[in-house]
mmCIF file of C-alpha atoms and ligand atoms in Angstrom:
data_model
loop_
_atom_site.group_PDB
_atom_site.id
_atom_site.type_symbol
_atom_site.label_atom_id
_atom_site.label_comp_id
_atom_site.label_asym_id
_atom_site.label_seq_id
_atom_site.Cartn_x
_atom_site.Cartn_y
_atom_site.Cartn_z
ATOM 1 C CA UNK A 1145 -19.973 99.117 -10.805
ATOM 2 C CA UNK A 1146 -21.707 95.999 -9.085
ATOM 3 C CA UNK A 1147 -23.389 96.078 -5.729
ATOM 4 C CA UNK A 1148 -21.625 94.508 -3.160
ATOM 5 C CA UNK A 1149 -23.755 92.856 -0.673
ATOM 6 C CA UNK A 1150 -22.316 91.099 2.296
ATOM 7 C CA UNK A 1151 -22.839 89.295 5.704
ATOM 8 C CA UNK A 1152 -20.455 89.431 8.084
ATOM 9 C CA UNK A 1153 -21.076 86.028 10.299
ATOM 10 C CA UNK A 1154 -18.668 85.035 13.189
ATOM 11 C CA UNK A 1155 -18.850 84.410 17.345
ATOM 12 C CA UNK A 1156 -19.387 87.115 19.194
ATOM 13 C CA UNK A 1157 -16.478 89.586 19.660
ATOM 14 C CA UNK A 1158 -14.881 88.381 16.477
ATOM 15 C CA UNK A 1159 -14.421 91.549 15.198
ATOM 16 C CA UNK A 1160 -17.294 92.138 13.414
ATOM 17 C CA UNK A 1161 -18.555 95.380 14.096
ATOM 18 C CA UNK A 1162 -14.727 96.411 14.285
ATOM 19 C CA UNK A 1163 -14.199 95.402 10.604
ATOM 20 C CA UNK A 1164 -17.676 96.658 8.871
ATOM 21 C CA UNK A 1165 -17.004 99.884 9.993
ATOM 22 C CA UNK A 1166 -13.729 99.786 8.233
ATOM 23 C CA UNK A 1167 -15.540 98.138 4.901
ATOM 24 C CA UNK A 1168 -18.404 100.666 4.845
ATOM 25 C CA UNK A 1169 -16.049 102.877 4.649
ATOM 26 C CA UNK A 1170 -13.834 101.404 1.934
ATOM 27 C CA UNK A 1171 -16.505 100.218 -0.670
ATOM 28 C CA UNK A 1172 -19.327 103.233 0.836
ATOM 29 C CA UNK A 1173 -22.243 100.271 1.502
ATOM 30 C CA UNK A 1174 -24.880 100.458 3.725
ATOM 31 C CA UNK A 1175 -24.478 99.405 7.023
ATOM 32 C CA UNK A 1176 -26.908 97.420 8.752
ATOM 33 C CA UNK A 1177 -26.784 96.134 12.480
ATOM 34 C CA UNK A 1178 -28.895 93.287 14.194
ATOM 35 C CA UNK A 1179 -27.115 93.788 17.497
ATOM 36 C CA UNK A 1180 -27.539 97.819 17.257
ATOM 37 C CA UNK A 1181 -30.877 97.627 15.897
ATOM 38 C CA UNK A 1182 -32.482 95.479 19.020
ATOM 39 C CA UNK A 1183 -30.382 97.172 21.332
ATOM 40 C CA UNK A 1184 -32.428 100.351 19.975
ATOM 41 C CA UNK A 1185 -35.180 98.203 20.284
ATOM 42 C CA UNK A 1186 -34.992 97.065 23.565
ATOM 43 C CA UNK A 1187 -35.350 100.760 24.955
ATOM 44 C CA UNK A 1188 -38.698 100.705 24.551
ATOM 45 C CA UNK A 1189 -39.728 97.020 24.398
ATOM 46 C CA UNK A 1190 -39.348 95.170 27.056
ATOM 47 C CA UNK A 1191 -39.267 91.598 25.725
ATOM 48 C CA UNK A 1192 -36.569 92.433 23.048
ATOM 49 C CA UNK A 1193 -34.942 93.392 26.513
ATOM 50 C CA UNK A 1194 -35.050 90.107 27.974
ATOM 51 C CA UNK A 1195 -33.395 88.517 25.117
ATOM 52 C CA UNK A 1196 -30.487 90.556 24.315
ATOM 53 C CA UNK A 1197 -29.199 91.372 28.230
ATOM 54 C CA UNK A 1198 -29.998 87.439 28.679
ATOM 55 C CA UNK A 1199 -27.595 86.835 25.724
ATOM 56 C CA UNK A 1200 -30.299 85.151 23.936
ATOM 57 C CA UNK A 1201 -30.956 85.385 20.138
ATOM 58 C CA UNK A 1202 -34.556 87.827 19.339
ATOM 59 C CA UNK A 1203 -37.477 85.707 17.683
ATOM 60 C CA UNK A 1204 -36.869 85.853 14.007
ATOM 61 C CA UNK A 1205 -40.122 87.341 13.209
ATOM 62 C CA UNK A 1206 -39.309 90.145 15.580
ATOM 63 C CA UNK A 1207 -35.696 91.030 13.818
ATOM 64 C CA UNK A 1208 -36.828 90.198 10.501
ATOM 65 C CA UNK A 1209 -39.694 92.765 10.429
ATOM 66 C CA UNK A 1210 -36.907 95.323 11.468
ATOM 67 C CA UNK A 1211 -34.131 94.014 9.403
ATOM 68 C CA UNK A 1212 -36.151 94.455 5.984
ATOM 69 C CA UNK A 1213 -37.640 97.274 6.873
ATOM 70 C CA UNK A 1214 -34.276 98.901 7.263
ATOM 71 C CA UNK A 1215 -33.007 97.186 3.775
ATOM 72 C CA UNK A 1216 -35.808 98.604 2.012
ATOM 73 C CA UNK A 1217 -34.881 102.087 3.234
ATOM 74 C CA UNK A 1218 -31.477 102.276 2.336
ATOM 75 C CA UNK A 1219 -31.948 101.544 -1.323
ATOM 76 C CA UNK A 1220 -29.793 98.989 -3.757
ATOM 77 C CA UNK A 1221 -26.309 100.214 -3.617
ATOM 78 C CA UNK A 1222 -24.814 97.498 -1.478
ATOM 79 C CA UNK A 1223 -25.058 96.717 2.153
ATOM 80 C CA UNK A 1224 -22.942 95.219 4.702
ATOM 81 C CA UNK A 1225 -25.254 92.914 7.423
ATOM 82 C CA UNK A 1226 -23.732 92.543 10.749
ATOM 83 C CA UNK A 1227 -24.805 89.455 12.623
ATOM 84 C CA UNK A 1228 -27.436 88.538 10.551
ATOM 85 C CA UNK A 1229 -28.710 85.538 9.503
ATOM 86 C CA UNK A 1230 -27.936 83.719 12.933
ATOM 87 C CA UNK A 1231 -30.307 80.793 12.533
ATOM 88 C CA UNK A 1232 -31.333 79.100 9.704
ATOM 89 C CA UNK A 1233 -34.984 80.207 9.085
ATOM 90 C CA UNK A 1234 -33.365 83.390 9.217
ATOM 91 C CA UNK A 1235 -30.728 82.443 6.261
ATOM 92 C CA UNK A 1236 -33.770 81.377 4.532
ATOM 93 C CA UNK A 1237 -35.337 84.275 4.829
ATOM 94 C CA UNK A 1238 -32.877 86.558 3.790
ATOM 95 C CA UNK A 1239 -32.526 84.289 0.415
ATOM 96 C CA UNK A 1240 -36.403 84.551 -0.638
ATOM 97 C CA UNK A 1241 -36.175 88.265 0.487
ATOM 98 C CA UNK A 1242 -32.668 89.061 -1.841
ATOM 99 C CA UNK A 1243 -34.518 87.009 -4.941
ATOM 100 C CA UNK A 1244 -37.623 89.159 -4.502
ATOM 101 C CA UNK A 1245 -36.173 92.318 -5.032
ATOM 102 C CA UNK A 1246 -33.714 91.182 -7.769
ATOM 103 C CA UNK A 1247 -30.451 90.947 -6.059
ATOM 104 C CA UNK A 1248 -27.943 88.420 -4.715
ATOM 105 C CA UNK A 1249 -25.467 87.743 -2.036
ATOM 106 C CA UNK A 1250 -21.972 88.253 -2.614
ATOM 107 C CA UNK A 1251 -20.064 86.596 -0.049
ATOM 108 C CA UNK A 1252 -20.447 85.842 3.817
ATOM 109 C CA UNK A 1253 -17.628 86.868 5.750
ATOM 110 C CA UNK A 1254 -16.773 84.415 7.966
ATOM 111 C CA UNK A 1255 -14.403 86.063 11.201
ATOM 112 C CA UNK A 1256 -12.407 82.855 13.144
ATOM 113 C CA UNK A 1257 -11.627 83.359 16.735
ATOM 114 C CA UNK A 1258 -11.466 80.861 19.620
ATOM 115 C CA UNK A 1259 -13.820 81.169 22.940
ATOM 116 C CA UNK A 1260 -10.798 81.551 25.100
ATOM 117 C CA UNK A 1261 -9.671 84.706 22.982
ATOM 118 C CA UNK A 1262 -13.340 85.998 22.896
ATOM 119 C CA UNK A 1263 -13.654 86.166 27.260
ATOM 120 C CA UNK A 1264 -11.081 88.129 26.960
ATOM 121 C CA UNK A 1265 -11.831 90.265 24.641
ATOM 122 C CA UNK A 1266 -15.491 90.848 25.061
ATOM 123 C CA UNK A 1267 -14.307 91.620 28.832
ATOM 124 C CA UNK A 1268 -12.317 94.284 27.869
ATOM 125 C CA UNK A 1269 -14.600 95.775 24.981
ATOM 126 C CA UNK A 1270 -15.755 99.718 25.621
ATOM 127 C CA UNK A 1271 -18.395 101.086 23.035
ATOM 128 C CA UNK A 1272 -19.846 104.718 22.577
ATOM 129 C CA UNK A 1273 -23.687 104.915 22.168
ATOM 130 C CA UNK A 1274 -23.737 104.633 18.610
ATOM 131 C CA UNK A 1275 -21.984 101.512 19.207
ATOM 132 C CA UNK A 1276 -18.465 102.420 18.275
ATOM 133 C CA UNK A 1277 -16.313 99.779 19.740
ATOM 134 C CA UNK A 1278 -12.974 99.972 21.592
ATOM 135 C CA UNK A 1279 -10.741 97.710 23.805
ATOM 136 C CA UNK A 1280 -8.964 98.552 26.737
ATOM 137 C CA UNK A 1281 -5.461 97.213 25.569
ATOM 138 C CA UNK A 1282 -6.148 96.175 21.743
ATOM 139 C CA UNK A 1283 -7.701 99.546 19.893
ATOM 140 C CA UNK A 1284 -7.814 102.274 22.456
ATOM 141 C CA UNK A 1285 -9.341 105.232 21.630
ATOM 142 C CA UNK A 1286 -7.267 108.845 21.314
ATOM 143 C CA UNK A 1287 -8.829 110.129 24.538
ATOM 144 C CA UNK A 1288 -9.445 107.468 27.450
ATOM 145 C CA UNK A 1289 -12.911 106.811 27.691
ATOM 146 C CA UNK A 1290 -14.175 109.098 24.622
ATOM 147 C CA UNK A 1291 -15.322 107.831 21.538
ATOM 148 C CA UNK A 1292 -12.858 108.954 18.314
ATOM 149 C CA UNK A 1293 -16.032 109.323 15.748
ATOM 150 C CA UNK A 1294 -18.725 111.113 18.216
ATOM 151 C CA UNK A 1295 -16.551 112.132 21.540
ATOM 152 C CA UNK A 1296 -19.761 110.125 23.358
ATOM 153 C CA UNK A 1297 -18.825 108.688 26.534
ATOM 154 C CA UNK A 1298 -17.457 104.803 25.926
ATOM 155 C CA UNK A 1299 -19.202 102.403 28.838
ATOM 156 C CA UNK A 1300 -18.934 98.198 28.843
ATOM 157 C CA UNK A 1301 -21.870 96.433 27.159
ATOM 158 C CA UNK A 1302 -24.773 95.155 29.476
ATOM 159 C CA UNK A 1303 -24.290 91.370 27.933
ATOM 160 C CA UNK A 1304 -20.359 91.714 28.477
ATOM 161 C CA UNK A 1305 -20.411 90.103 31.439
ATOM 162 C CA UNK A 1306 -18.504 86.825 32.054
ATOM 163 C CA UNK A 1307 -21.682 84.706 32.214
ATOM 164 C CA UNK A 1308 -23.623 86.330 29.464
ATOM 165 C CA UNK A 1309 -20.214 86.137 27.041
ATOM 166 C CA UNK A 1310 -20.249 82.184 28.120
ATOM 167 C CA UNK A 1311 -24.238 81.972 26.892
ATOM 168 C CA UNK A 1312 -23.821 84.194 24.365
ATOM 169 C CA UNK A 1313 -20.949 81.662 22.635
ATOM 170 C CA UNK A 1314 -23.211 78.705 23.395
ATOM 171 C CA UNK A 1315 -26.039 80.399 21.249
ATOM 172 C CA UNK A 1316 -23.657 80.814 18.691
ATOM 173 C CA UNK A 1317 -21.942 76.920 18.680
ATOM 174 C CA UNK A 1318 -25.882 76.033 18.816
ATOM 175 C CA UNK A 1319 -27.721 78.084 16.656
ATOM 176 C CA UNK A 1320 -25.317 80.460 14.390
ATOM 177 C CA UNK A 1321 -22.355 77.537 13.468
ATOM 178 C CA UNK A 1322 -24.586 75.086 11.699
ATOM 179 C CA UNK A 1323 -25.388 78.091 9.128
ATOM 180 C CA UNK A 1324 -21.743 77.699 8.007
ATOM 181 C CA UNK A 1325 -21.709 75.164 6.177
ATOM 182 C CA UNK A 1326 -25.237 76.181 4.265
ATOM 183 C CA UNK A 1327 -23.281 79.083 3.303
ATOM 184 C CA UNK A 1328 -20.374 77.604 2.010
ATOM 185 C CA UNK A 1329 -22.756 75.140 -0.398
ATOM 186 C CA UNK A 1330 -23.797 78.120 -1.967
ATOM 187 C CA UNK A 1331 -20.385 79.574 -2.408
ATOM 188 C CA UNK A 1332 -20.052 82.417 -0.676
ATOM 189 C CA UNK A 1333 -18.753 81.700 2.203
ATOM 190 C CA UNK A 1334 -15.010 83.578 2.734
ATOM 191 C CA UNK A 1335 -13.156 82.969 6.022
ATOM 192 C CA UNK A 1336 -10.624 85.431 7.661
ATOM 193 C CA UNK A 1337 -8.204 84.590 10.718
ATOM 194 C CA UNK A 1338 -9.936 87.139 13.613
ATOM 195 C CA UNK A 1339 -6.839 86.270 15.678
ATOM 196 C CA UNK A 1340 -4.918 88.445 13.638
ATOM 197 C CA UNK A 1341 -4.606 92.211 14.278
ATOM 198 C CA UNK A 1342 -7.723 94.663 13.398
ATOM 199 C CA UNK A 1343 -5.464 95.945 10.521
ATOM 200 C CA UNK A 1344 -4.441 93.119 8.915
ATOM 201 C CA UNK A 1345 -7.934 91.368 9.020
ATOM 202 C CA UNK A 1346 -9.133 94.631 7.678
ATOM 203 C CA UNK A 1347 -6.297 94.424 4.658
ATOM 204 C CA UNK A 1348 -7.162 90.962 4.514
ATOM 205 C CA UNK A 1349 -10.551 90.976 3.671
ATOM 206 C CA UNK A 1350 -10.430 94.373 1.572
ATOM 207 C CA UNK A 1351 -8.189 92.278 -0.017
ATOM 208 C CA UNK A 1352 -10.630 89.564 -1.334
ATOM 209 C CA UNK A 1353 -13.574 92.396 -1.594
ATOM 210 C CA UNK A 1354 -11.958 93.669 -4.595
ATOM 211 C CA UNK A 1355 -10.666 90.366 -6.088
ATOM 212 C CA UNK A 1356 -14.375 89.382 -5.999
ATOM 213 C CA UNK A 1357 -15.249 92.927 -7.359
ATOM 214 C CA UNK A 1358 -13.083 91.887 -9.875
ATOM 215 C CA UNK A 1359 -14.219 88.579 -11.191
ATOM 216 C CA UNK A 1360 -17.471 89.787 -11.340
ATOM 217 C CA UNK A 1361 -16.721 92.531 -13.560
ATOM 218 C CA UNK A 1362 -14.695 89.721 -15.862
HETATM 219 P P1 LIG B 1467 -24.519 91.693 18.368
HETATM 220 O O1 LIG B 1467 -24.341 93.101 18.724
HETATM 221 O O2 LIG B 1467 -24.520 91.309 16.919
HETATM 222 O O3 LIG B 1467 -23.472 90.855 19.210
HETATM 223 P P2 LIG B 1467 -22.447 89.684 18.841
HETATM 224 O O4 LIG B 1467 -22.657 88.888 17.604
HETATM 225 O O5 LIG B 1467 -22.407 88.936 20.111
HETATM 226 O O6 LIG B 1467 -21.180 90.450 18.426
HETATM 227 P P3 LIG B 1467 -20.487 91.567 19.212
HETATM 228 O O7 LIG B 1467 -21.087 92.892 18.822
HETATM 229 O O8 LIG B 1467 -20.427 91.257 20.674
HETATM 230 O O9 LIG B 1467 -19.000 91.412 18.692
HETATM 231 P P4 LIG B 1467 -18.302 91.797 17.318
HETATM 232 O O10 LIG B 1467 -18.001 90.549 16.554
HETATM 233 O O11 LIG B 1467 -19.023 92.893 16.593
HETATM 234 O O12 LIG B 1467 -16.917 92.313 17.899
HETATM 235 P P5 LIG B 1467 -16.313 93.794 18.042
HETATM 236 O O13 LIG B 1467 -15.935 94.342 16.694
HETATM 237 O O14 LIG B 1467 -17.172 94.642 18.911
HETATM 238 O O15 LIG B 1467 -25.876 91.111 18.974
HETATM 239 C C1 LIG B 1467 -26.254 91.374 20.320
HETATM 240 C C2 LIG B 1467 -27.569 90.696 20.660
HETATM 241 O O16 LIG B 1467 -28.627 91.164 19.774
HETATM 242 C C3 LIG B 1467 -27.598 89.167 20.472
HETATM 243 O O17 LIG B 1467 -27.060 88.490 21.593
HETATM 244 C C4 LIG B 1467 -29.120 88.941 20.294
HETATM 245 O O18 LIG B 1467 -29.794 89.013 21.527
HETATM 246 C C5 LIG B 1467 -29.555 90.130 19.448
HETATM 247 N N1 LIG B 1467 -29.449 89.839 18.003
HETATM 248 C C6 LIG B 1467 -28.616 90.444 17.102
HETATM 249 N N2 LIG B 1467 -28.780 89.918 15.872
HETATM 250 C C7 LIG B 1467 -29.720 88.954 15.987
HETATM 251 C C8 LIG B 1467 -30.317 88.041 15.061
HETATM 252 N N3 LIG B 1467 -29.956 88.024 13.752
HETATM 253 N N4 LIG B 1467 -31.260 87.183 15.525
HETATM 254 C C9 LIG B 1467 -31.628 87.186 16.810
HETATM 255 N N5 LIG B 1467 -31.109 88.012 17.754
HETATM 256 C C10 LIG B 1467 -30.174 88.895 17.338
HETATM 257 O O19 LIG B 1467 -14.957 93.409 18.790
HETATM 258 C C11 LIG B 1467 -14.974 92.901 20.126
HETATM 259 C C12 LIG B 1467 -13.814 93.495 20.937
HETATM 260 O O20 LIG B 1467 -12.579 93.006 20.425
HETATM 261 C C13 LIG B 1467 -13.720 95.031 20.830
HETATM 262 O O21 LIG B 1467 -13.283 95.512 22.070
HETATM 263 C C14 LIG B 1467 -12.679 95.261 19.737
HETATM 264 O O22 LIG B 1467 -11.987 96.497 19.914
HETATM 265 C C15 LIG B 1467 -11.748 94.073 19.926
HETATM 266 N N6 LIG B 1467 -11.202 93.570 18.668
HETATM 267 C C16 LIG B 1467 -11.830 93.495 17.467
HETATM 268 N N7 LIG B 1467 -11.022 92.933 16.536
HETATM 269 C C17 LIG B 1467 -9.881 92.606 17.188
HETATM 270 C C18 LIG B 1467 -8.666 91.972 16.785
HETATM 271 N N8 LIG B 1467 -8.486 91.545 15.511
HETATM 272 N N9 LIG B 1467 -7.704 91.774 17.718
HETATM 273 C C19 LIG B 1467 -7.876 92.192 19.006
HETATM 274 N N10 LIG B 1467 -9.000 92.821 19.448
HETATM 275 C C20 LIG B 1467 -10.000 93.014 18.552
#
C-alpha cells in the first residue's frame, strides 16, 4: 500500500490538531506535532519558552533539529505533520530532507477559517496534557473538564489568551500564508472548509485521502 505523508497547514485553531487525530487514526500514520513538541520543549528551555507563550514562531534551526529527529524515529510508514512547515526556509527544508531519504509529499492539507471564528474558538479551547483538545460549546468532552482518551485534567492553553490569539494570527498572515501558494505550485496543496463541523471536515478530507490513495495506486 503507499505511504501517505501529509502536512496539515492552516491558522491557528483551524482544526488541525482536532482533525489529525481523527486521520492517524483512519489511515494508522505517524503523528508528528510542532506545537506539542516545543511545548515539551519549552519545559526545560527557557528560550523555546519565550517564543511559544509570546505567540511567536521557534527559530527554524531549533524545530528542525527536533522535527527530523522525530521523523527519523518513527520509520517510513506515513506521517501526518501538524503545523509544520510555517515559513518558507522551513518548506524548503522539509523538501531536501523528504528527497534524501527517498520519499515524497502527498498532499498539504490546507484547513480555511476566518480570524473572527478563530477568537472565538481558541478562547474557548480546553486541552489535556497530552494535548487532546476540547471546546467548551463545540466538542465537549464526556466528563466536564476530563480528557475522553487519558481522563487528564483539561486546562486553557497559556498562548490562548485574547492578545496572544491576535499575534499568533498575525504570525500566521505574515509568515505561514505566503507558503500557500508554494504549495499549491507543486500540487499538493488540498483545501477543506474549517467552518464546517469537526465531522464533516473529518469525512471531508478522509474523503479525498483515499481518492488520492487511489490514483496513486492507478
Ligand atoms: P501549535 O500548537 O501548532 O499552534 P497553532 O498552529 O496556533 O494551532 P493550534 O494548536 O492553536 O490550533 P489547531 O489548528 O490545532 O486547532 P484545534 O484542533 O486545537 O503551535 C504553538 C506554538 O509552537 C507556535 O505559536 C510556535 O511558537 C511554536 N511552533 C509550532 N510549530 C512551529 C514551527 N513549525 N516553527 C516555529 N514555531 C513553531 O482546534 C481549536 C479549537 O476549536 C478546539 O477547541 C477545538 O475543539 C475547536 N474546533 C476544532 N475544529 C472545529 C470545528 N470544525 N468547528 C468548531 N470548533 C472546532
Amino acid at each position: 500500500m503507499s505511504e501517505l505523508n501529509l502536512i496539515l497547514i492552516g491558522p491557528p485553531g483551524a482544526g488541525k490538531g482536532t482533525q489529525a487525530e481523527r486521520i492517524t487514526q483512519d489511515f494508522r500514520l505517524a503523528y508528528i506535532s510542532t506545537g506539542d513538541e516545543m511545548r515539551a520543549a519549552k519545559e526545560t528551555d527557557e528560550d523555546v519558552r519565550r517564543y511559544v507563550d509570546a505567540g511567536e514562531l521557534v527559530p527554524d534551526d531549533i524545530v528542525c533539529k527536533v522535527l527530523f529527529k522525530r521523523m527519523d524515529a518513527e520509520g517510513d510508514d506515513g506521517f501526518i505533520l501538524d503545523g509544520f512547515p510555517r515559513t518558507r526556509p522551513q518548506a524548503d527544508v522539509l523538501n531536501e530532507a523528504l528527497e534524501r531519504r527517498g520519499r515524497r509529499l502527498t498532499a498539504a492539507l490546507l484547513i480555511e477559517v476566518d480570524d473572527e471564528v478563530i477568537v472565538q474558538r481558541l478562547a474557548g479551547r480546553r486541552v489535556c496534557k497530552n494535548g487532546h483538545p476540547y471546546h467548551v460549546d463545540y466538542n465537549r468532552p464526556k466528563h466536564d473538564g476530563v480528557c475522553d482518551i487519558d481522563g487528564l485534567p483539561l486546562v486553557q492553553r497559556e498562548d490562548d489568551q485574547p492578545d496572544t490569539i491576535r499575534k499568533r494570527l498575525r504570525v500566521y498572515h505574515e509568515q505561514t500564508e505566503p507558503i500557500v501558494d508554494h504549495l499549491d505550485d507543486q500540487g499538493v496543496l488540498r483545501r477543506f472548509d474549517g467552518t464546517r463541523p469537526p465531522g464533516e471536515v473529518h469525512d471531508h478530507i478522509r474523503a479525498t485521502l483515499a481518492t488520492l490513495r487511489l490514483e496513486d495506486q492507478l
